Coordinates of C-alpha atoms and ligand atoms in Angstrom, one line a residue:
X1227 CA -10.4 -42.0 62.1
X1228 CA -8.6 -40.4 59.1
X1229 CA -5.2 -41.2 59.0
X1230 CA -2.7 -37.7 58.1
X1231 CA -2.6 -38.0 54.9
X1232 CA -6.4 -38.6 54.0
X1233 CA -7.6 -34.4 55.6
X1234 CA -7.8 -34.5 52.8
X1235 CA -5.2 -30.7 53.1
X1236 CA -1.6 -31.4 53.4
X1237 CA 0.9 -31.7 56.1
X1238 CA 2.0 -28.6 56.8
X1239 CA 6.3 -28.8 55.8
X1240 CA 7.7 -25.4 56.9
X1241 CA 7.3 -23.2 59.9
X1242 CA 8.4 -18.9 58.8
X1243 CA 11.7 -18.5 61.7
X1244 CA 11.9 -14.2 60.2
X1245 CA 8.9 -12.5 59.6
X1246 CA 9.1 -8.8 57.6
X1247 CA 6.4 -5.8 59.4
X1248 CA 4.6 -4.9 56.1
X1249 CA 3.8 -1.2 56.2
X1250 CA 0.3 0.9 56.8
X1251 CA 0.0 2.9 53.1
X1252 CA -3.2 4.1 52.2
X1253 CA -5.7 3.9 49.1
X1254 CA -3.7 8.2 49.1
X1255 CA -0.7 7.4 48.7
X1256 CA -0.8 4.1 46.8
X1257 CA -2.7 6.8 44.3
X1258 CA -0.3 9.7 44.3
X1259 CA 2.4 6.7 43.9
X1260 CA 0.3 4.8 40.8
X1261 CA 0.7 8.7 39.3
X1262 CA 4.2 9.0 39.8
X1263 CA 5.5 6.0 38.8
X1264 CA 2.9 6.7 34.8
X1265 CA 0.7 3.6 36.3
X1266 CA 3.1 0.5 35.5
X1267 CA 3.1 -2.3 37.4
X1268 CA 7.3 -2.6 36.9
X1269 CA 8.0 0.8 37.9
X1270 CA 5.5 0.2 41.2
X1271 CA 7.4 0.3 44.8
X1272 CA 8.1 -3.0 46.1
X1273 CA 7.8 -1.9 49.7
X1274 CA 4.2 -0.3 49.3
X1275 CA 2.4 -3.1 48.9
X1276 CA 0.6 -5.6 51.0
X1277 CA 0.8 -9.1 48.7
X1278 CA 2.9 -8.7 45.8
X1279 CA 1.5 -11.7 43.4
X1280 CA 4.1 -10.0 40.6
X1281 CA 6.2 -12.7 39.5
X1282 CA 7.1 -16.4 41.2
X1283 CA 10.8 -15.4 40.1
X1284 CA 13.3 -14.6 43.0
X1285 CA 10.9 -14.1 44.9
X1286 CA 10.5 -16.7 47.5
X1287 CA 12.3 -17.2 51.6
X1288 CA 15.3 -19.2 51.1
X1289 CA 15.4 -21.9 54.3
X1290 CA 17.6 -22.0 56.9
X1291 CA 19.4 -24.8 55.2
X1292 CA 20.5 -22.2 52.4
X1293 CA 21.0 -19.5 54.1
X1294 CA 23.3 -21.4 55.9
X1295 CA 25.4 -22.9 52.7
X1296 CA 25.9 -18.9 51.6
X1297 CA 28.4 -19.1 54.1
X1298 CA 30.0 -22.4 52.4
X1299 CA 30.4 -19.6 48.9
X1300 CA 33.7 -19.4 47.8
X1301 CA 33.9 -16.1 46.2
X1302 CA 37.4 -17.2 44.0
X1303 CA 37.6 -15.6 40.9
X1304 CA 38.1 -19.4 39.1
X1305 CA 36.9 -21.9 39.4
X1306 CA 34.5 -21.7 42.9
X1307 CA 34.1 -24.8 44.9
X1308 CA 30.7 -23.8 44.4
X1309 CA 30.9 -24.4 40.8
X1310 CA 32.1 -27.8 41.5
X1311 CA 29.4 -28.6 43.5
X1312 CA 26.6 -27.4 42.0
X1313 CA 27.6 -29.0 38.5
X1314 CA 27.3 -32.2 40.3
X1315 CA 23.6 -31.2 42.4
X1316 CA 22.6 -30.4 38.0
X1317 CA 23.8 -34.5 37.1
X1318 CA 22.3 -35.6 40.5
X1319 CA 19.5 -33.3 40.1
X1320 CA 18.1 -34.4 36.5
X1321 CA 19.8 -37.4 35.5
X1322 CA 20.6 -39.7 38.7
X1323 CA 16.7 -40.2 40.0
X1324 CA 16.9 -41.2 43.5
X1325 CA 20.3 -41.9 43.2
X1326 CA 22.2 -38.5 44.2
X1327 CA 25.7 -38.2 45.0
X1328 CA 25.0 -35.1 47.0
X1329 CA 28.8 -34.1 47.2
X1330 CA 27.3 -31.0 48.7
X1331 CA 28.1 -32.4 51.9
X1332 CA 31.7 -32.7 51.7
X1333 CA 31.5 -29.2 51.6
X1334 CA 28.8 -28.1 54.5
X1335 CA 30.5 -31.0 56.0
X1336 CA 33.3 -28.4 56.3
X1337 CA 36.1 -32.6 55.0
X1338 CA 38.7 -32.2 54.8
X1339 CA 40.1 -35.5 53.3
X1340 CA 42.1 -33.7 50.6
X1341 CA 42.1 -37.2 48.5
X1342 CA 38.3 -37.6 49.0
X1343 CA 37.5 -33.6 47.4
X1344 CA 40.0 -33.8 44.7
X1345 CA 38.4 -37.6 44.3
X1346 CA 34.3 -37.2 44.7
X1347 CA 34.2 -33.5 43.7
X1348 CA 37.9 -31.3 42.3
X1349 CA 39.1 -33.6 39.3
X1350 CA 36.5 -36.2 38.6
X1351 CA 35.6 -37.0 35.4
X1352 CA 32.1 -37.3 33.4
X1353 CA 31.1 -36.7 29.8
X1354 CA 27.4 -38.2 28.4
X1355 CA 25.1 -36.8 30.1
X1356 CA 24.3 -32.5 30.7
X1357 CA 26.7 -31.6 32.9
X1358 CA 30.8 -33.1 32.0
X1359 CA 33.4 -32.7 34.0
X1360 CA 37.1 -32.8 34.1
X1361 CA 38.9 -32.5 31.2
X1362 CA 35.8 -33.0 29.1
X1363 CA 34.1 -29.7 30.2
X1364 CA 37.3 -28.1 29.5
X1365 CA 37.8 -29.9 25.6
X1366 CA 33.7 -30.5 25.0
X1367 CA 31.8 -27.6 27.5
X1368 CA 28.4 -28.4 27.6
X1369 CA 27.2 -26.3 31.0
X1370 CA 27.3 -22.6 31.7
X1371 CA 26.0 -21.0 34.8
X1372 CA 24.3 -18.0 33.9
X1373 CA 22.6 -14.8 36.1
X1374 CA 18.2 -15.8 35.1
X1375 CA 16.6 -17.5 31.9
X1376 CA 17.3 -15.3 29.5
X1377 CA 20.6 -14.8 29.6
X1378 CA 20.6 -18.5 28.9
X1379 CA 18.7 -18.0 26.1
X1380 CA 19.9 -15.1 25.3
X1381 CA 23.4 -16.8 25.0
X1382 CA 21.6 -20.0 22.4
X1383 CA 19.6 -17.6 20.6
X1384 CA 22.3 -15.7 19.5
X1385 CA 25.0 -18.2 18.8
X1386 CA 22.2 -20.2 17.2
X1387 CA 21.0 -17.9 14.8
X1388 CA 24.3 -16.8 12.5
X1389 CA 25.2 -21.2 12.4
X1390 CA 22.1 -20.8 11.1
X1391 CA 22.0 -17.9 8.1
X1392 CA 25.1 -19.9 7.9
X1393 CA 23.5 -22.6 7.0
X1394 CA 21.1 -21.2 4.8
X1395 CA 20.1 -17.7 4.5
X1396 CA 18.0 -17.0 2.8
X1397 CA 15.5 -19.5 4.6
X1398 CA 13.0 -18.8 6.9
X1399 CA 13.5 -20.7 10.2
X1400 CA 10.5 -21.3 13.0
X1401 CA 11.1 -22.1 16.7
X1402 CA 7.6 -24.5 18.3
X1403 CA 6.9 -23.8 22.6
X1404 CA 4.2 -25.6 23.9
X1405 CA 4.4 -21.9 24.3
X1406 CA 6.9 -19.6 24.2
X1407 CA 7.5 -16.8 27.9
X1408 CA 7.5 -13.2 27.1
X1409 CA 11.5 -12.6 26.8
X1410 CA 12.5 -16.9 25.5
X1411 CA 9.8 -15.1 22.3
X1412 CA 11.7 -11.9 22.3
X1413 CA 14.9 -13.6 22.1
X1414 CA 14.2 -15.7 19.5
X1415 CA 12.3 -13.2 17.9
X1416 CA 15.4 -10.6 18.0
X1417 CA 17.9 -13.3 16.7
X1418 CA 15.8 -13.1 13.9
X1419 CA 14.1 -16.2 13.9
X1420 CA 10.1 -16.6 14.4
X1421 CA 8.6 -18.2 17.4
X1422 CA 5.4 -20.4 17.1
X1423 CA 2.8 -21.1 20.1
X1424 CA 1.4 -24.6 20.0
X1425 CA -1.5 -24.3 23.2
X1426 CA -3.0 -26.7 23.2
X1427 CA -6.3 -26.9 22.3
X1428 CA -8.7 -27.6 25.5
X1429 CA -6.6 -25.0 27.2
X1430 CA -10.1 -22.6 27.8
X1431 CA -12.9 -25.1 27.8
X1432 CA -14.2 -25.2 31.1
X1433 CA -13.4 -27.6 34.2
X1434 CA -15.3 -27.9 37.5
X1435 CA -13.5 -26.5 40.6
X1436 CA -14.7 -29.5 42.8
X1437 CA -12.6 -32.0 40.1
X1438 CA -9.4 -30.1 41.5
X1439 CA -8.0 -33.1 43.4
X1440 CA -9.5 -36.2 41.2
X1441 CA -8.1 -35.6 37.6
X1442 CA -6.0 -32.6 35.8
X1443 CA -6.7 -32.5 31.5
X1444 CA -2.9 -31.1 31.1
X1445 CA -3.8 -27.9 29.7
X1446 CA -0.3 -27.3 28.8
X1447 CA 0.6 -29.7 26.2
X1448 CA 2.1 -28.9 23.1
X1449 CA -0.6 -29.9 20.2
X1450 CA 1.4 -32.4 18.6
X1451 CA -0.8 -32.1 14.7
X1452 CA 0.1 -28.7 15.5
X1453 CA 3.3 -29.6 15.3
X1454 CA 3.9 -32.2 12.5
X1455 CA 1.4 -30.2 10.2
X1456 CA 4.5 -26.3 11.3
X1457 CA 6.9 -29.1 10.3
X1458 CA 5.4 -30.6 7.2
X1459 CA 4.5 -26.6 5.9
X1460 CA 7.8 -25.4 6.2
X1461 CA 10.1 -27.6 5.8
X1462 CA 12.4 -29.7 8.3
X1463 CA 15.5 -27.3 8.0
X1464 CA 13.4 -24.8 8.9
X1465 CA 12.6 -25.9 12.6
X1466 CA 15.9 -26.6 14.2
X1467 CA 14.4 -26.6 17.7
X1468 CA 12.0 -28.1 19.5
X1469 CA 11.3 -26.7 22.6
X1470 CA 8.9 -27.6 25.3
X1471 CA 8.1 -24.6 28.5
X1472 CA 7.1 -27.0 32.0
X1473 CA 4.9 -25.5 33.8
X1474 CA 3.3 -24.2 30.4
X1475 CA 3.5 -20.4 32.6
X1476 CA 2.1 -18.4 29.2
X1477 CA -1.0 -21.2 28.6
X1478 CA -2.3 -20.5 32.6
X1479 CA 1.0 -22.8 34.5
X1480 CA -0.3 -25.6 33.1
X1481 CA 1.6 -29.0 33.1
X1482 CA 2.1 -30.8 30.7
X1483 CA 2.3 -34.5 30.5
X1484 CA 4.9 -36.9 30.3
X1485 CA 2.7 -38.0 27.3
X1486 CA 3.0 -35.1 25.5
X1487 CA 6.7 -34.7 26.7
X1488 CA 6.9 -38.5 24.8
X1489 CA 5.1 -38.0 21.6
X1490 CA 6.8 -34.9 21.4
X1491 CA 9.9 -36.9 21.3
X1492 CA 8.8 -38.8 18.9
X1493 CA 8.8 -36.7 16.1
X1494 CA 11.9 -34.6 17.5
X1495 CA 13.2 -38.3 16.9
X1496 CA 11.7 -38.8 14.1
X1497 CA 12.5 -35.2 12.1
X1498 CA 15.7 -35.4 13.6
X1499 CA 15.5 -31.9 15.3
X1500 CA 16.7 -31.7 18.6
X1501 CA 13.9 -31.0 21.8
X1502 CA 14.2 -29.0 24.5
X1503 CA 13.6 -27.8 27.9
X1504 CA 12.2 -24.9 28.9
X1505 CA 12.7 -26.2 32.8
X1506 CA 11.4 -23.4 35.2
X1507 CA 9.9 -25.9 37.6
X1508 CA 10.0 -29.3 36.3
X1509 CA 9.4 -30.0 39.7
X1510 CA 5.5 -29.0 40.1
X1511 CA 5.9 -29.8 36.5
X1512 CA 7.3 -33.6 37.9
X1513 CA 4.4 -33.5 41.0
X1514 CA 1.9 -33.2 38.6
X1515 CA 2.7 -35.8 36.7
X1516 CA 2.7 -37.7 39.9
X1517 CA -0.3 -36.4 40.8
X1518 CA -2.7 -37.3 38.4
X1519 CA -0.8 -39.7 35.0
X1520 CA -1.7 -43.2 35.5
X1521 CA 1.6 -45.5 36.2
X1522 CA 3.4 -41.8 38.1
X1523 CA 1.7 -42.3 41.5
X1524 CA 4.6 -44.9 43.1
X1525 CA 7.6 -43.4 41.7
X1526 CA 9.8 -40.6 43.2
X1527 CA 9.9 -37.1 42.3
X1528 CA 13.5 -37.3 41.6
X1529 CA 12.4 -40.1 38.7
X1530 CA 10.2 -38.9 37.3
X1531 CA 11.9 -36.0 36.9
X1532 CA 15.2 -38.1 35.1
X1533 CA 12.4 -39.0 33.1
X1534 CA 11.2 -36.7 32.0
X1535 CA 15.0 -35.1 30.9
X1536 CA 15.9 -38.1 29.0
X1537 CA 13.2 -37.4 26.2
X1538 CA 15.4 -33.8 25.7
X1539 CA 18.5 -32.7 23.9
X1540 CA 19.2 -29.1 26.0
X1541 CA 18.1 -26.6 28.8
X1542 CA 17.5 -23.5 29.0
X1543 CA 15.9 -22.7 32.8
X1544 CA 15.6 -19.6 34.8
X1545 CA 16.2 -21.5 38.7
X1546 CA 15.2 -18.2 40.0
X1547 CA 11.8 -20.6 39.5
X1548 CA 10.0 -23.4 41.8
X1549 CA 11.1 -21.6 44.4
X1550 CA 14.9 -22.9 43.6
X1551 CA 16.6 -19.7 43.9
X1552 CA 17.0 -16.6 44.0
X1553 CA 19.3 -16.1 41.3
X1554 CA 20.4 -18.1 39.0
X1555 CA 20.3 -19.6 35.3
X1556 CA 21.5 -21.9 32.7
X1557 CA 22.2 -23.4 30.5
X1558 CA 22.8 -27.2 29.4
X1559 CA 23.1 -30.0 26.1
X1560 CA 23.3 -33.6 26.7
X1561 CA 27.0 -34.3 25.0
X1562 CA 27.8 -35.6 21.8
X1563 CA 23.6 -35.4 21.1
X1564 CA 21.4 -33.9 18.4
X1565 CA 22.3 -30.8 19.6
X1566 CA 25.5 -30.5 19.6
X1567 CA 26.7 -33.0 16.3
X1568 CA 24.1 -30.1 14.5
X1569 CA 25.7 -27.2 15.4
X1570 CA 29.1 -28.0 15.6
X1571 CA 29.9 -27.1 11.9
X1572 CA 33.4 -25.2 11.6
X1573 CA 34.6 -25.8 15.2
X1574 CA 32.6 -26.8 18.2
X1575 CA 29.6 -25.2 19.5
X1576 CA 29.6 -25.8 23.1
X1577 CA 33.9 -23.7 23.0
X1578 CA 31.8 -20.8 20.5
X1579 CA 29.1 -20.7 23.3
X1580 CA 31.7 -20.5 26.1
X1581 CA 33.0 -18.0 24.3
X1582 CA 30.1 -15.6 24.4
X1583 CA 29.5 -16.4 28.2
X1584 CA 32.8 -15.7 28.9
X1585 CA 32.6 -12.2 26.7
X1586 CA 29.8 -11.5 28.6
X1587 CA 28.5 -13.6 31.9
X1588 CA 32.3 -13.9 32.8
X1589 CA 34.0 -17.0 33.0
X1590 CA 32.2 -20.8 32.8
X1591 CA 32.8 -21.4 36.9
X1592 CA 30.6 -18.0 37.9
X1593 CA 29.0 -16.6 34.8
X1594 CA 27.7 -13.2 36.7
X1595 CA 26.7 -15.4 39.9
X1596 CA 28.2 -14.8 43.5
X1597 CA 30.1 -18.0 45.2
X1598 CA 27.8 -17.5 47.9
X1599 CA 24.3 -17.8 46.0
X1600 CA 26.1 -21.0 44.5
X1601 CA 25.8 -21.9 46.8
X1602 CA 22.6 -21.6 48.2
X1603 CA 21.2 -22.6 44.5
X1604 CA 22.4 -26.3 45.0
X1605 CA 21.1 -26.8 47.9
X1606 CA 17.8 -25.4 46.4
X1607 CA 18.1 -28.0 44.1
X1608 CA 17.2 -30.3 46.7
X1609 CA 14.7 -29.2 48.5
X1610 CA 12.6 -28.6 45.6
X1611 CA 12.3 -31.8 44.8
X1612 CA 10.8 -32.5 48.7
X1613 CA 7.4 -34.3 48.0
X1614 CA 5.9 -32.6 51.4
X1615 CA 6.7 -29.5 50.1
X1616 CA 5.7 -29.3 46.5
X1617 CA 2.4 -30.5 47.2
X1618 CA 2.1 -27.8 50.5
X1619 CA 2.5 -25.1 47.5
X1620 CA -0.1 -26.5 45.2
X1621 CA -3.0 -27.0 47.1
X1622 CA -2.3 -22.9 48.0
X1623 CA -1.8 -22.5 44.9
X1624 CA -5.3 -24.5 44.2
X1625 CA -7.4 -23.3 47.2
X1626 CA -6.8 -19.8 46.0
X1627 CA -8.5 -20.8 42.3
X1628 CA -11.1 -22.9 44.2
X1629 CA -12.3 -19.4 47.0
X1630 CA -12.2 -17.6 43.4
X1631 CA -14.8 -19.5 41.1
X1632 CA -16.8 -20.8 44.0
X1633 CA -17.3 -17.0 43.9
X1634 CA -17.4 -17.5 40.4
X1635 CA -14.4 -14.8 39.5
X1636 CA -13.5 -16.5 35.9
X1637 CA -9.8 -18.4 36.9
X1638 CA -8.7 -20.7 34.8
X1639 CA -9.3 -23.8 36.4
X1640 CA -7.5 -26.5 36.5
X1641 CA -5.0 -24.4 38.8
X1642 CA -1.9 -24.3 37.3
X1643 CA 1.6 -24.6 40.1
X1644 CA 3.1 -21.8 40.7
X1645 CA 0.2 -19.1 39.8
X1646 CA -4.5 -18.6 39.3
X1647 CA -5.0 -16.6 36.4
X1648 CA -8.3 -14.7 35.3
X1649 CA -9.3 -15.1 31.7
X1650 CA -10.2 -11.7 31.4
X1651 CA -12.4 -11.9 28.3
X1652 CA -14.6 -13.8 30.7
X1653 CA -13.9 -11.0 33.6
X1654 CA -15.4 -8.5 30.6
X1655 CA -17.9 -10.7 28.5
X1656 CA -20.8 -8.5 29.6
X1657 CA -19.3 -5.2 28.5
X1658 CA -18.2 -4.0 25.2
X1659 CA -14.8 -4.6 25.6
X1660 CA -11.7 -4.8 22.9
X1661 CA -7.9 -6.0 23.7
X1662 CA -6.7 -3.2 23.5
X1663 CA -8.6 -1.6 25.6
X1664 CA -6.0 -3.0 28.6
X1665 CA -8.8 -3.5 30.7
X1666 CA -6.9 -6.7 32.3
X1667 CA -4.4 -3.3 33.0
X1668 CA -7.0 -1.3 34.7
X1669 CA -8.2 -4.5 36.8
X1670 CA -4.4 -4.6 38.0
X1671 CA -3.9 -0.9 38.4
X1672 CA -7.0 -1.0 40.5
X1673 CA -6.2 -4.1 42.6
X1674 CA -3.2 -1.7 43.4
X1675 CA -5.2 2.0 44.2
X1676 CA -8.4 0.5 46.5
X1677 CA -5.8 -2.9 48.4
X1678 CA -2.8 -2.6 47.9
X1679 CA -2.4 -5.9 45.6
X1680 CA 0.1 -6.0 42.5
X1681 CA -0.9 -8.8 39.9
X1682 CA 0.7 -8.8 36.3
X1683 CA -1.6 -8.6 33.3
X1684 CA 0.1 -10.8 31.0
X1685 CA -2.8 -10.8 27.7
X1686 CA -3.0 -8.4 25.2
X1687 CA -0.2 -5.3 26.9
X1688 CA 2.3 -8.0 27.5
X1689 CA 2.2 -10.0 24.4
X1690 CA 1.8 -6.8 22.0
X1691 CA -1.4 -7.8 20.6
X1692 CA -1.3 -4.1 18.4
X1693 CA 1.1 -4.8 16.8
X1694 CA 0.7 -8.7 16.1
X1695 CA -0.4 -9.5 12.6
X1696 CA -4.1 -11.5 12.7
X1697 CA -2.9 -14.9 12.7
X1698 CA -0.4 -14.0 15.4
X1699 CA -3.0 -12.0 17.9
X1700 CA -5.2 -15.4 17.6
X1701 CA -2.2 -16.8 19.7
X1702 CA -2.8 -14.2 22.9
X1703 CA -4.7 -14.9 25.4
X1704 CA -6.5 -12.8 27.9
X1705 CA -4.9 -13.5 31.0
X1706 CA -3.9 -11.8 34.8
X1707 CA -1.9 -13.6 36.5
X1708 CA -1.3 -14.1 39.8
X1709 CA 2.1 -15.8 41.5
X1710 CA 2.5 -17.3 44.9
X1711 CA 5.8 -16.8 45.7
X1712 CA 7.5 -19.9 47.9
X1713 CA 7.0 -19.8 51.1
X1714 CA 6.1 -16.3 51.5
X1715 CA 3.1 -16.2 52.0
X1716 CA 0.1 -18.0 54.7
X1717 CA -3.8 -18.0 54.2
X1718 CA -4.1 -14.7 55.5
X1719 CA -2.8 -12.6 52.5
X1720 CA -4.8 -15.0 49.3
X1721 CA -8.2 -14.6 51.9
X1722 CA -7.0 -10.9 51.3
X1723 CA -6.5 -11.0 47.7
X1724 CA -9.7 -13.0 46.8
X1725 CA -11.8 -10.8 49.1
X1726 CA -10.8 -7.7 46.9
X1727 CA -10.4 -9.4 43.9
X1728 CA -14.3 -10.5 44.4
X1729 CA -14.7 -6.6 45.2
X1730 CA -14.1 -6.2 41.9
X1731 CA -15.1 -7.8 40.0
X1732 CA -18.6 -7.5 42.0
X1733 CA -17.6 -4.2 40.4
X1734 CA -16.0 -4.6 37.1
X1735 CA -17.9 -2.0 35.7
X1736 CA -15.8 0.7 37.3
X1737 CA -12.6 -0.5 36.3
X1738 CA -10.6 1.6 33.5
X1739 CA -10.0 1.7 30.5
X1740 CA -5.8 1.5 29.7
X1741 CA -3.9 4.2 27.3
X1742 CA -0.3 3.8 26.2
X1743 CA 1.3 7.8 27.6
X1744 CA 4.6 6.8 26.5
X1745 CA 6.3 4.1 24.8
X1746 CA 4.1 2.0 23.0
X1747 CA 6.5 1.0 20.1
X1748 CA 9.2 -0.2 22.5
X1749 CA 10.4 -4.4 23.1
X1750 CA 8.9 -6.1 26.3
X1751 CA 6.5 -2.7 26.3
X1752 CA 4.8 -4.2 29.6
X1753 CA 8.4 -3.4 31.9
X1754 CA 8.7 0.5 30.6
X1755 CA 6.2 2.6 28.7
X1756 CA 4.1 4.9 30.9
X1757 CA 0.2 4.3 31.0
X1758 CA -2.7 6.0 31.7
X1759 CA -5.9 5.0 33.7
X1760 CA -9.2 6.4 31.5
X1761 CA -12.0 7.4 34.0
X1762 CA -15.2 7.3 32.7
Ligands
LIG3159 N1 11.1 -19.2 30.8 C1 10.4 -18.9 31.9 C2 8.8 -19.9 31.3 C3 9.7 -18.0 32.6 O1 8.6 -18.3 32.8 C4 10.5 -17.5 32.5 C5 10.6 -16.5 33.5 C6 11.6 -17.0 32.0 C7 12.4 -18.3 30.9 C8 12.7 -16.7 32.0 O2 13.6 -16.3 33.5 O3 13.6 -14.4 34.5 O4 15.1 -15.9 35.2 O5 15.1 -14.0 33.2 N2 9.5 -14.8 34.2 C9 9.7 -14.5 35.2 C10 7.7 -14.9 35.7 C11 9.8 -13.3 34.8 O6 7.0 -14.1 36.3 O7 7.1 -16.1 35.1 P1 14.1 -15.4 34.1

């Protein structure tokens, strides 16, 4: 008899305690709502959907422990207790591997020993890592809590851009990434720096769906040769940072191998350029490394995470990903590391960042988060690295992709960590379709119209193909993404979506082209423009 671990399906990791009834909306009602909201996915009322795969960002289900943690939230204006708990949870998660201190338990258990609270939580001092503590966080701030990832990106890029211009106002600056997310790209561009995508060359290679449990080509990797070439061509001084996004959301949510991180690290050290992570979905990435990269099968997720982060100088993160929490973000950099050295020119870079944080998000101990949300986030950090949860989540996404592939729907394989991506170039390959026909958007409109399912186009429309140079256009993939929020959906939702997608695929000639009826020139226009499907 097979053991519990050998059945080929993961052991269930949790069970729902609360459910919400989905409304019985008709197709005619959705058609009316689509028209009223200019056919834009981001304007459609979520309450009128059956299944929502728009994003896994902040849309997950909180656990009972997270709900309980809310009650420990402290809304004091300065130095709320959750601040200390969160900072130490970040040290635990990214730096302490299998030896977390779990100072959070002092709060959750109602510890009343004042000396213990002072010694182990409120007055402890740390330096040398990503999160200084005590007086070191005051004199050399390096940890910045903000409400979400893009706030961290804004904080970072808007602070370093003037420093770079002061260094050399004539120089063009470039920030390479294995795949910039749209907000990262936009924040970099808004500050006069050029983002560069160095996708792995094998990204769109075929992969057999029946091999997804056996191996993984880590298609999220950075193109190492491309990185060396960029630094050589533009000059070391033109590349202020190197970024790796884990997992690579823009490249179909594919994971990045530890080997690739190590190789990029080597190049970063060779040229003395700080290496950063966009650390959204770090836990899912670590889980792929554990499953598929040689030498990691017997390592714990926390120890893999610790190794990943040992190669970098800093990270921006949206804590809304990985199913961690409904809100939260941050920017952290290594105390006295390369970033600190390079950017502390007239003044300590941490002090400059803190000044901007206070101006825009509030003081450093809450950064525009509520004390309740800080507690839920700190609790979530300990939960997302749990393997049973990660395995079940990964299996759900993989199964979703496998079912589509078995029915010949062009899905990018292997499946990524948080989402299933359809390749729209292949989807429409038997018809005469140009990128700016935006038929990927047409597909998402039809999914809502007929079936009440929402997905996101991440292609020529979202990445503004028509506004780009011929070279930049080559970097634009043509995808539609079904992001699976944490612990929200079960097999019935996935099966319903698979059936709907197959039906639309089989009727793809009826999927309309889409015109931008309002706001084509707006920045980040997929959140803002009005659209009009053109039915034949
Ligand atoms: N980086 C990556 C890789 C992301 O996926 C996101 C957000 C961000 C940064 C920005 O974080 O939303 O907290 O400001 N991705 C969401 C998504 C929106 O649906 O993929 P944020």
